[in-house]
mmCIF file with all atom_site columns, C-alpha atoms in Angstrom:
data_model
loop_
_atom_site.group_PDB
_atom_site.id
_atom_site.type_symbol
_atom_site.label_atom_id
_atom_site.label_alt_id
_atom_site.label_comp_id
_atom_site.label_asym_id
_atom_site.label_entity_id
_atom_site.label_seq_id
_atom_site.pdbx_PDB_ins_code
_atom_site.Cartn_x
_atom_site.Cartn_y
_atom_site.Cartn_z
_atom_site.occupancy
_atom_site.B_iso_or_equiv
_atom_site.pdbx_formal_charge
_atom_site.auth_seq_id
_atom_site.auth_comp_id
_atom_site.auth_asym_id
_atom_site.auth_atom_id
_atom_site.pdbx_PDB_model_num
ATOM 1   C CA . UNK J 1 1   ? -1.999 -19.030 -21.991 1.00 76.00 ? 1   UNK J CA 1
ATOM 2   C CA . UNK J 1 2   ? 0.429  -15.972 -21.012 1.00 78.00 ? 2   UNK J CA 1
ATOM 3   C CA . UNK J 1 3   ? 3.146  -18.761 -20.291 1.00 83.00 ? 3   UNK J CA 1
ATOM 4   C CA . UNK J 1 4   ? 2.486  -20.975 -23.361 1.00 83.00 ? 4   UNK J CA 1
ATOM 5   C CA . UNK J 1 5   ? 3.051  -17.105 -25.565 1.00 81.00 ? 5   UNK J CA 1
ATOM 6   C CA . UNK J 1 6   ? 6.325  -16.034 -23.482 1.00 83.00 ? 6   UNK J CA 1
ATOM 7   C CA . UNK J 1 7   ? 7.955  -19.715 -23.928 1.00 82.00 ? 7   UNK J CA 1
ATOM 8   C CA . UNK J 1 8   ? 6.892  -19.575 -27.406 1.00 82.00 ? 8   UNK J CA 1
ATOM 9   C CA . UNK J 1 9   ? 8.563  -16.007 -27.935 1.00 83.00 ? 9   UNK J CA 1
ATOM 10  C CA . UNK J 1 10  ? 11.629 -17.463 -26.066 1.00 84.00 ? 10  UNK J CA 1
ATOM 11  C CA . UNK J 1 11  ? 12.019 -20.305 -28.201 1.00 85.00 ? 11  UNK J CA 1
ATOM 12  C CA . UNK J 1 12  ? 11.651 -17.717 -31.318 1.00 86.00 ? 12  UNK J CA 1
ATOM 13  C CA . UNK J 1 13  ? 14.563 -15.929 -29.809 1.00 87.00 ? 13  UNK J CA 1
ATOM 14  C CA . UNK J 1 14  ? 16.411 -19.083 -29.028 1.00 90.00 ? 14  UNK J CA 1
ATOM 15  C CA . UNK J 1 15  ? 16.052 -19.708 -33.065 1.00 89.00 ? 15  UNK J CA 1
ATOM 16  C CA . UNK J 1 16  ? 16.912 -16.357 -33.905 1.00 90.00 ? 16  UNK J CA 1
ATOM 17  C CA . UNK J 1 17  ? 19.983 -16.271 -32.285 1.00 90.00 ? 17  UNK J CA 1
ATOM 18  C CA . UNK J 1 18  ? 21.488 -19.363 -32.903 1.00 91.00 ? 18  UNK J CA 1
ATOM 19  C CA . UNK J 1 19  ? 20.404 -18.754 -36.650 1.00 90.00 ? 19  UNK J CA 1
ATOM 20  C CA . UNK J 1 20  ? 22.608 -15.678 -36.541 1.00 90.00 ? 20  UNK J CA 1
ATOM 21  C CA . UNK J 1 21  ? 25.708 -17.634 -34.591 1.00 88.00 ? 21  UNK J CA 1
ATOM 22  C CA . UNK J 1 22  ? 25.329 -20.057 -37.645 1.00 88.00 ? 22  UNK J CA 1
ATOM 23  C CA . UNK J 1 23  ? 25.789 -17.113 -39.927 1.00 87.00 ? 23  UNK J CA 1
ATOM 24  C CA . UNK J 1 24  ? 28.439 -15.728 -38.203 1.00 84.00 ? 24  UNK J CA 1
ATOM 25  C CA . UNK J 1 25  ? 30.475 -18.576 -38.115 1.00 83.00 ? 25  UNK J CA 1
ATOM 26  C CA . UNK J 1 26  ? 30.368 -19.497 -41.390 1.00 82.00 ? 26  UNK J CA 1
ATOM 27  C CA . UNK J 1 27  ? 31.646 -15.855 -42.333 1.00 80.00 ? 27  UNK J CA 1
ATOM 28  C CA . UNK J 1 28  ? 34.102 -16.050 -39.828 1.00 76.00 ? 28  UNK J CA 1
ATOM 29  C CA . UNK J 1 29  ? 35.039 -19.405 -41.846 1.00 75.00 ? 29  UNK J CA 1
ATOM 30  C CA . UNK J 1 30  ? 35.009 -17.612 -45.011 1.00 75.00 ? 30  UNK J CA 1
ATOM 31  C CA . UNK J 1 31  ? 37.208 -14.890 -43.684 1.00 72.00 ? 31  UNK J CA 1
ATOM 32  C CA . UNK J 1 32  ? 39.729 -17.472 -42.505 1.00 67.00 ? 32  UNK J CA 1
ATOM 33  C CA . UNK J 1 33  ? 39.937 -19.785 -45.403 1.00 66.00 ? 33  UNK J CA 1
ATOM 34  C CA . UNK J 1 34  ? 40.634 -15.962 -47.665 1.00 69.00 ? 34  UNK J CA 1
ATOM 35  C CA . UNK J 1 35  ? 43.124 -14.947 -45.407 1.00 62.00 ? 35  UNK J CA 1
ATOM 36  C CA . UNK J 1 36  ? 44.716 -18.500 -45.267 1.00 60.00 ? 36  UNK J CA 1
ATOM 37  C CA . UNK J 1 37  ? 44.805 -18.190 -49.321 1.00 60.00 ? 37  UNK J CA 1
ATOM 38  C CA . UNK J 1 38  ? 46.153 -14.502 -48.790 1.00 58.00 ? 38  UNK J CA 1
ATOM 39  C CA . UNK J 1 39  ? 48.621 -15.747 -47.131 1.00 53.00 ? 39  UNK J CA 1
ATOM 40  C CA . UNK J 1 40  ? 49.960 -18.753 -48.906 1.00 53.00 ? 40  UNK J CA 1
ATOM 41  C CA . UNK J 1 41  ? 49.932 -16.298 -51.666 1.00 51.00 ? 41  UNK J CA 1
ATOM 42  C CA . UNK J 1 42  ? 51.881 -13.926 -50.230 1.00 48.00 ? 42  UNK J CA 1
ATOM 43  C CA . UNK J 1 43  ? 53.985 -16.476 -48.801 1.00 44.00 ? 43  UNK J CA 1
ATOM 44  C CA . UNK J 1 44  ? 55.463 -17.557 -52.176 1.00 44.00 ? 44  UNK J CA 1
ATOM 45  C CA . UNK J 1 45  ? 55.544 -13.685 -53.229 1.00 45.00 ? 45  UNK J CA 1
ATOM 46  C CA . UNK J 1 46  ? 58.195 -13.661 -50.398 1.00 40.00 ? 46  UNK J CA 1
ATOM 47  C CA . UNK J 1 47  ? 59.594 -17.020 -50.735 1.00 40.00 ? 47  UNK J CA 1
ATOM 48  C CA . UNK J 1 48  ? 60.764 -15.978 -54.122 1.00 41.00 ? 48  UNK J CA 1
ATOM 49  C CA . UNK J 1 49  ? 61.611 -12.667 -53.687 1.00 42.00 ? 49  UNK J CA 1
ATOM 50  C CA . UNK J 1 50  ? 60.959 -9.970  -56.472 1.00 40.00 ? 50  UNK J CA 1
ATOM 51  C CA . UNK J 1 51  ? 64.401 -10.669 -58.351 1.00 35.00 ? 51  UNK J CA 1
ATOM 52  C CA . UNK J 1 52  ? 63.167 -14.273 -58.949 1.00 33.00 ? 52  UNK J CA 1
ATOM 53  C CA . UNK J 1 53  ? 62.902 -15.038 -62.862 1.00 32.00 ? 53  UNK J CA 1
ATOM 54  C CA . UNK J 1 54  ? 60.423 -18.182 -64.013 1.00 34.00 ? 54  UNK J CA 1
ATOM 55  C CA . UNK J 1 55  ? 62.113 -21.651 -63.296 1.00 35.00 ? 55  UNK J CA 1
ATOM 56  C CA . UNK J 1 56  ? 64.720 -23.151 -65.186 1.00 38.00 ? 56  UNK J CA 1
ATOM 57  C CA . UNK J 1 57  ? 64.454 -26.332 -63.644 1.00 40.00 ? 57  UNK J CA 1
ATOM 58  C CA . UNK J 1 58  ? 67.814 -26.256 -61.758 1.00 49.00 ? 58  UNK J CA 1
ATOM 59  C CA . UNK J 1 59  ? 68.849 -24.089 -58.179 1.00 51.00 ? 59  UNK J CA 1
ATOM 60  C CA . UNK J 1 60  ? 71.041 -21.758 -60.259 1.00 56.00 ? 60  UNK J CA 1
ATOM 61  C CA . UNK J 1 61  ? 70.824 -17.990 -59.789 1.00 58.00 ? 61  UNK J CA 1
ATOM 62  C CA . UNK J 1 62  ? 67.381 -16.977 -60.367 1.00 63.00 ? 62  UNK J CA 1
ATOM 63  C CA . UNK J 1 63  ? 65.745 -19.935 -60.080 1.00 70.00 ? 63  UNK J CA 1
ATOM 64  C CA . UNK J 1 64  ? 62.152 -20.381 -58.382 1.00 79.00 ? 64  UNK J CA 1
ATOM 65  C CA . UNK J 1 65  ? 63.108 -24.338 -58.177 1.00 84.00 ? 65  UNK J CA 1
ATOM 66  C CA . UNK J 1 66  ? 65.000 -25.960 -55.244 1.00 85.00 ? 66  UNK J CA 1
ATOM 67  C CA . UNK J 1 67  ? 67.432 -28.766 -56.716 1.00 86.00 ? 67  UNK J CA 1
ATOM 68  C CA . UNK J 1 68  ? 70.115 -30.157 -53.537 1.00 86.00 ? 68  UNK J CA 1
ATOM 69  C CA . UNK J 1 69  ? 71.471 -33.290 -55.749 1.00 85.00 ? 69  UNK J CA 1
ATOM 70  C CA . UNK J 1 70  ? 72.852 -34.308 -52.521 1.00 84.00 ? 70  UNK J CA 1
ATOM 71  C CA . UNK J 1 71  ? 72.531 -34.102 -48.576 1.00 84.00 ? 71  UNK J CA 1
ATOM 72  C CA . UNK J 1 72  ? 73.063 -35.216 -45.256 1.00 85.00 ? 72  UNK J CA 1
ATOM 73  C CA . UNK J 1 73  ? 70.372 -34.508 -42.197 1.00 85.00 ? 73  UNK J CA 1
ATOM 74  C CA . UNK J 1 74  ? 71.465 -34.954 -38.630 1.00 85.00 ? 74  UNK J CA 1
ATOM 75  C CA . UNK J 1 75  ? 70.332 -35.983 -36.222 1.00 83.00 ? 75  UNK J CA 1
ATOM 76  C CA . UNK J 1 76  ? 69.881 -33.495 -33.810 1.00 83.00 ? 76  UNK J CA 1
ATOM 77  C CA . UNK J 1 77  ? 69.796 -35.613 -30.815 1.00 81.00 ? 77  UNK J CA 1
ATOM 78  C CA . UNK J 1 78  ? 72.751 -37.640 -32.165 1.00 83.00 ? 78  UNK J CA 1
ATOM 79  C CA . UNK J 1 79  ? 73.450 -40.772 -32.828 1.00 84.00 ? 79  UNK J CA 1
ATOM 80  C CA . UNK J 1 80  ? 72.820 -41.904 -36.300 1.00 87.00 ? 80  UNK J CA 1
ATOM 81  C CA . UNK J 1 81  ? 72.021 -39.002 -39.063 1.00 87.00 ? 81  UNK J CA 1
ATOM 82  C CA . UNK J 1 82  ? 68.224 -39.041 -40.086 1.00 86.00 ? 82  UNK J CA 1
ATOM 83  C CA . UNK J 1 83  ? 69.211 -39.319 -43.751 1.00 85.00 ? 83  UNK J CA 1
ATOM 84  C CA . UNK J 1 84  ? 72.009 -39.817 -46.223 1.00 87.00 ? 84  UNK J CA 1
ATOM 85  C CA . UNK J 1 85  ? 73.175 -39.100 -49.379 1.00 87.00 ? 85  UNK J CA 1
ATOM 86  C CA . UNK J 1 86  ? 69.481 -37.738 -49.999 1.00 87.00 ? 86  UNK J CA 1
ATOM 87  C CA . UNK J 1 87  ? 68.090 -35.413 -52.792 1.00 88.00 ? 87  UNK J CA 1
ATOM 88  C CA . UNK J 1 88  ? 65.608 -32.702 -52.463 1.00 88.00 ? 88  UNK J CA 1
ATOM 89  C CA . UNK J 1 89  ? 63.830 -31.193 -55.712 1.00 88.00 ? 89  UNK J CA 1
ATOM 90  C CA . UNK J 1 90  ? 60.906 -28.862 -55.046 1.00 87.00 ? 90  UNK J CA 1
ATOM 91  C CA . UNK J 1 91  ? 59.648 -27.567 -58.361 1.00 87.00 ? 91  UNK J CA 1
ATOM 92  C CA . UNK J 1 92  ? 58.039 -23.574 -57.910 1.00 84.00 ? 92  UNK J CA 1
ATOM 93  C CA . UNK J 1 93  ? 54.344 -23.472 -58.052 1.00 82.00 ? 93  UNK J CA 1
ATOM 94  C CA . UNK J 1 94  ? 53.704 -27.371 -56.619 1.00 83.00 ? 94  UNK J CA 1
ATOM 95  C CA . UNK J 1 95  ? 52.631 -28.003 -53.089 1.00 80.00 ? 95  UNK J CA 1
ATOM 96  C CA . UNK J 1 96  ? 54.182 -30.503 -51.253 1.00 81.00 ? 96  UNK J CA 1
ATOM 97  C CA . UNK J 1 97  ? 53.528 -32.572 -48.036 1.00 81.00 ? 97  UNK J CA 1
ATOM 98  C CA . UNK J 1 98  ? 56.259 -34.226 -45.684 1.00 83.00 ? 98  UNK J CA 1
ATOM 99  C CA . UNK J 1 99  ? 54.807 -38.017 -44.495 1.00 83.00 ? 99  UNK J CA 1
ATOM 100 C CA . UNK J 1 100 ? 56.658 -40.497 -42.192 1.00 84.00 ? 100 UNK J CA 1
ATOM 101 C CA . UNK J 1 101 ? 56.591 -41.740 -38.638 1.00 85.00 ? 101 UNK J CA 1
ATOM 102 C CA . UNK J 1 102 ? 57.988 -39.164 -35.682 1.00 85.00 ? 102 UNK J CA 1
ATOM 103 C CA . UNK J 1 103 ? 61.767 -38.460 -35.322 1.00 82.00 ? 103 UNK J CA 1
ATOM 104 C CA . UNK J 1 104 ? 62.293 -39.550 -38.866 1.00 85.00 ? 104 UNK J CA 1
ATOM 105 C CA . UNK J 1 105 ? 62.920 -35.764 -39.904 1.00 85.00 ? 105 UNK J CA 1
ATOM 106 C CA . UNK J 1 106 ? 60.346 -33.810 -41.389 1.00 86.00 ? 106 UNK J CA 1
ATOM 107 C CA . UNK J 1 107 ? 60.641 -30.880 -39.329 1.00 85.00 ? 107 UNK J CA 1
ATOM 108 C CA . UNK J 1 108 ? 64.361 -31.185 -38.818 1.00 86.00 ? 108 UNK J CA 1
ATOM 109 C CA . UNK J 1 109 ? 64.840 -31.111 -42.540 1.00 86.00 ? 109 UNK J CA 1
ATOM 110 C CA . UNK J 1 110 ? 62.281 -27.683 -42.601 1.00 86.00 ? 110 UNK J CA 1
ATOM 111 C CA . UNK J 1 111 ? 64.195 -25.997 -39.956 1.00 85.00 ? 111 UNK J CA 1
ATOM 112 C CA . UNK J 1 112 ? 67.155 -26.424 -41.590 1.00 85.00 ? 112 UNK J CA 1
ATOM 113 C CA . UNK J 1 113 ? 66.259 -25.007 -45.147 1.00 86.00 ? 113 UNK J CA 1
ATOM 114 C CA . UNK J 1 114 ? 64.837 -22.093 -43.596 1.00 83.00 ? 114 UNK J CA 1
ATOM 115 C CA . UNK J 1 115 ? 67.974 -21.617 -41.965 1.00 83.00 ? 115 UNK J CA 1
ATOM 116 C CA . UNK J 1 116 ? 69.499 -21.644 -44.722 1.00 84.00 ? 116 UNK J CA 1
ATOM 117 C CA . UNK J 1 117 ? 72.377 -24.745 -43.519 1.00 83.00 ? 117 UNK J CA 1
ATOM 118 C CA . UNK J 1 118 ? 70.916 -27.074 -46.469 1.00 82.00 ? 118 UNK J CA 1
ATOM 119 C CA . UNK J 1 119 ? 73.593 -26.764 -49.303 1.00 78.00 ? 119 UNK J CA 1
ATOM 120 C CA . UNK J 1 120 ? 72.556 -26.011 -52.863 1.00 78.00 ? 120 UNK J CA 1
ATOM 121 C CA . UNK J 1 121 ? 69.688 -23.612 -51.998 1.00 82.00 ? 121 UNK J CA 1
ATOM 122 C CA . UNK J 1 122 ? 69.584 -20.715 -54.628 1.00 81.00 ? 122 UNK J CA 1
ATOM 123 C CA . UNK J 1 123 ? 71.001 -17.673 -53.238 1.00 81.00 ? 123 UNK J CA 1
ATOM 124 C CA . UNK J 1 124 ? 67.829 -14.979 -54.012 1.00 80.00 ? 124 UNK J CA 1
ATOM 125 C CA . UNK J 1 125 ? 65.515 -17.755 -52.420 1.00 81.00 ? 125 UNK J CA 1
ATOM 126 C CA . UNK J 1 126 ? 63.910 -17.128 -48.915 1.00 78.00 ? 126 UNK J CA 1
ATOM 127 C CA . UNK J 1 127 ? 61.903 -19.735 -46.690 1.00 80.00 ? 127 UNK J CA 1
ATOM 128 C CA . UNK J 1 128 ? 59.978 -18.897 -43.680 1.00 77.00 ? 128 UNK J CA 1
ATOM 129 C CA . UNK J 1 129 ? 59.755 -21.797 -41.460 1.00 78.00 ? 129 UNK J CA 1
ATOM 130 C CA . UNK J 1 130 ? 56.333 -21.474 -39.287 1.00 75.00 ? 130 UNK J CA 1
ATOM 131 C CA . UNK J 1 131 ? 56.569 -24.423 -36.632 1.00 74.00 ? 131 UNK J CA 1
ATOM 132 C CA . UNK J 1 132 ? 53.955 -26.641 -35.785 1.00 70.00 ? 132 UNK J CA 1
ATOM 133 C CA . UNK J 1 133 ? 53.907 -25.445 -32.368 1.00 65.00 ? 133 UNK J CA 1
ATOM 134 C CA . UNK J 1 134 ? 53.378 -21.864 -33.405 1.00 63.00 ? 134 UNK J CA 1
ATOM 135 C CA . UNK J 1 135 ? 50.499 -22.529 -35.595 1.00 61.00 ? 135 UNK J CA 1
ATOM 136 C CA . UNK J 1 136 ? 49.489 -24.613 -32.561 1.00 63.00 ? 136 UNK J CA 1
ATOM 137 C CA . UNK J 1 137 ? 49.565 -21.452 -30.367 1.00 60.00 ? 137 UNK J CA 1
ATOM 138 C CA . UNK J 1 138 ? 47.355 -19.382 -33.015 1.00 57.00 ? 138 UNK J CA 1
ATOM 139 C CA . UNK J 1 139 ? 44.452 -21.969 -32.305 1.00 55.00 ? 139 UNK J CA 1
ATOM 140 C CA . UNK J 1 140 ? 45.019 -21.918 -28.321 1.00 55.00 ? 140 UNK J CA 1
ATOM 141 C CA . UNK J 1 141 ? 45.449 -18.253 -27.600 1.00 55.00 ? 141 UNK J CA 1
ATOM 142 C CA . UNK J 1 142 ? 41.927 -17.672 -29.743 1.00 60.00 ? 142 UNK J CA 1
ATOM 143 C CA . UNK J 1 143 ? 43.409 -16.349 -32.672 1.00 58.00 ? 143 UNK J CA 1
ATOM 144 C CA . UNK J 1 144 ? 45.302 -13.170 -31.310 1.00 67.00 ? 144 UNK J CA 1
ATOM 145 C CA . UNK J 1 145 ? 47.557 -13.229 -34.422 1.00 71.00 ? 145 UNK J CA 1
ATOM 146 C CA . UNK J 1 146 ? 46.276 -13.868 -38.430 1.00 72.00 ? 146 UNK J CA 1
ATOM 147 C CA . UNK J 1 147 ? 47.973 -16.262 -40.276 1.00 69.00 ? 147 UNK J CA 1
ATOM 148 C CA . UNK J 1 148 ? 49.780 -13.409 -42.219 1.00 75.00 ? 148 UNK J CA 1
ATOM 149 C CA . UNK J 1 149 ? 51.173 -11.794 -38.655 1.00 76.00 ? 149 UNK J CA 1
ATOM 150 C CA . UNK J 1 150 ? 52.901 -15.685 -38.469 1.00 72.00 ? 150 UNK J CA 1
ATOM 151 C CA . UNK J 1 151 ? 54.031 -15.667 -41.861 1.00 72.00 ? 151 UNK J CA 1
ATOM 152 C CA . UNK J 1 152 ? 55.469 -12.506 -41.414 1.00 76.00 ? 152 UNK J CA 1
ATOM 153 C CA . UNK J 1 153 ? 57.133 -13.233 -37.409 1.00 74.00 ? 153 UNK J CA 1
ATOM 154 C CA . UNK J 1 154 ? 58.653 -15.984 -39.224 1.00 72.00 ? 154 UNK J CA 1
ATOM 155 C CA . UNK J 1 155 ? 60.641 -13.969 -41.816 1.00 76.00 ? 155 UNK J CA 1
ATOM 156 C CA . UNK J 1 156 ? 63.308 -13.369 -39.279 1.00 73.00 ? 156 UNK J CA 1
ATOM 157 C CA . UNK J 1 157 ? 65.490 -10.991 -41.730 1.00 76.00 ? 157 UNK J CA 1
ATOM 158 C CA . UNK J 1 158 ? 62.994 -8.503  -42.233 1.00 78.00 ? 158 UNK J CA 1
ATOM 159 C CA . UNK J 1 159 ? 61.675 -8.718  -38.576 1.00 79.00 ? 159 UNK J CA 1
ATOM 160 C CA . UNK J 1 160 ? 65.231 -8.102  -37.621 1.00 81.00 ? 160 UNK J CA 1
ATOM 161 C CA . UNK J 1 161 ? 65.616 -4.628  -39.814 1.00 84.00 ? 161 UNK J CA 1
ATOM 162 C CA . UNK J 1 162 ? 62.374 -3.681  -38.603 1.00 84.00 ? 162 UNK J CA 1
ATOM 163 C CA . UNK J 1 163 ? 63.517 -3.830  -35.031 1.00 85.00 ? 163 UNK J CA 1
ATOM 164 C CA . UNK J 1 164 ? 66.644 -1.879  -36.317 1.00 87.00 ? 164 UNK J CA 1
ATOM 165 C CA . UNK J 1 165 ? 64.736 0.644   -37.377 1.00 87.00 ? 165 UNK J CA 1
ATOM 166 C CA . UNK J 1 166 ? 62.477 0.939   -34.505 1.00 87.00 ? 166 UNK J CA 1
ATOM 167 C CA . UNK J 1 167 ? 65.400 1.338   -32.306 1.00 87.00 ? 167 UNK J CA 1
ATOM 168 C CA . UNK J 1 168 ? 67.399 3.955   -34.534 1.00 86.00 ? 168 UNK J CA 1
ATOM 169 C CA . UNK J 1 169 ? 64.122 5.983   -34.995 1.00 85.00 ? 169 UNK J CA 1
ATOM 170 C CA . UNK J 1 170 ? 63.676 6.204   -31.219 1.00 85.00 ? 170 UNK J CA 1
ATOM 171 C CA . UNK J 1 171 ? 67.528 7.164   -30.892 1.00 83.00 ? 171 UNK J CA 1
ATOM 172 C CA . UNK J 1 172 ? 66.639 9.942   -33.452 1.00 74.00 ? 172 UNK J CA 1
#
């Protein structure tokens, strides 16, 4: 009878806690999916920069839209370029997702308007390019950085004046 009670009082613990890891994964998903949101928020407060106006529709001065009438994307492994004579429009405040087979550009085409070596892109607009493989590495190293900490390692400008600063202020 004293066995039948203890494996009945470690079952009820068995319950207990896996009740609790239940809990506490689903507000650990919570937390993620509001920081994720955070972030994409945040994300377009940068992309835009505070001197943005509201869209006009083209990529003039103080546009939120991104209008390149026409482009060429290399190849980067030579050979034949991935596309030509192309047009990109991105309208502000749509989301938009890249589809086609690998090699045929998507991420090519990213890196390059982040760095800024698409032509037509509005002067006052920044994009922060956050690779696959570094959104990879947030899932395999356990979550050491937030999605916001990539958002921000990816603005490369401001990451870049804040090492500046670091450096001067240690010189001082």
């Amino acid at each position: 009878e004293m066995q039948e009670r203890a494996d009945a009082n470690t079952s009820a613990v068995e319950v207990k806690r896996e009740r609790k890891e239940a809990k506490e994964k689903e507000r650990s998903k919570a937390a993620v999916a509001k920081a994720e949101a955070a972030a994409e928020a945040f994300l377009v407060d940068l992309a835009t920069g505070p001197s943005a106006s509201a869209g006009t529709g083209s990529s003039g001065e103080g546009s939120r839209d991104i209008s390149i009438p026409k482009f060429t994307l290399p190849n980067p492994r030579g050979g034949e370029d991935l596309l030509t004579d192309a047009a990109l429009r991105l309208m502000h405040g749509r989301r938009y997702g890249l589809c086609g087979r690998n090699g045929c550009g998507k991420s090519t085409m990213l890196r390059l308007l982040a760095a800024r070596r698409l032509p037509g892109l509005p002067p006052d607009i920044r994009v922060l390019h956050v690779s696959q493989e570094e959104a990879d590495g947030l899932a395999t190293t356990g979550g050491v950085k937030s999605v916001l900490e990539l958002i921000m390692d990816a603005d490369v400008a401001r990451t870049r004046a804040m090492w500046e600063r670091d450096a001067w202020t240690k010189k001082l």
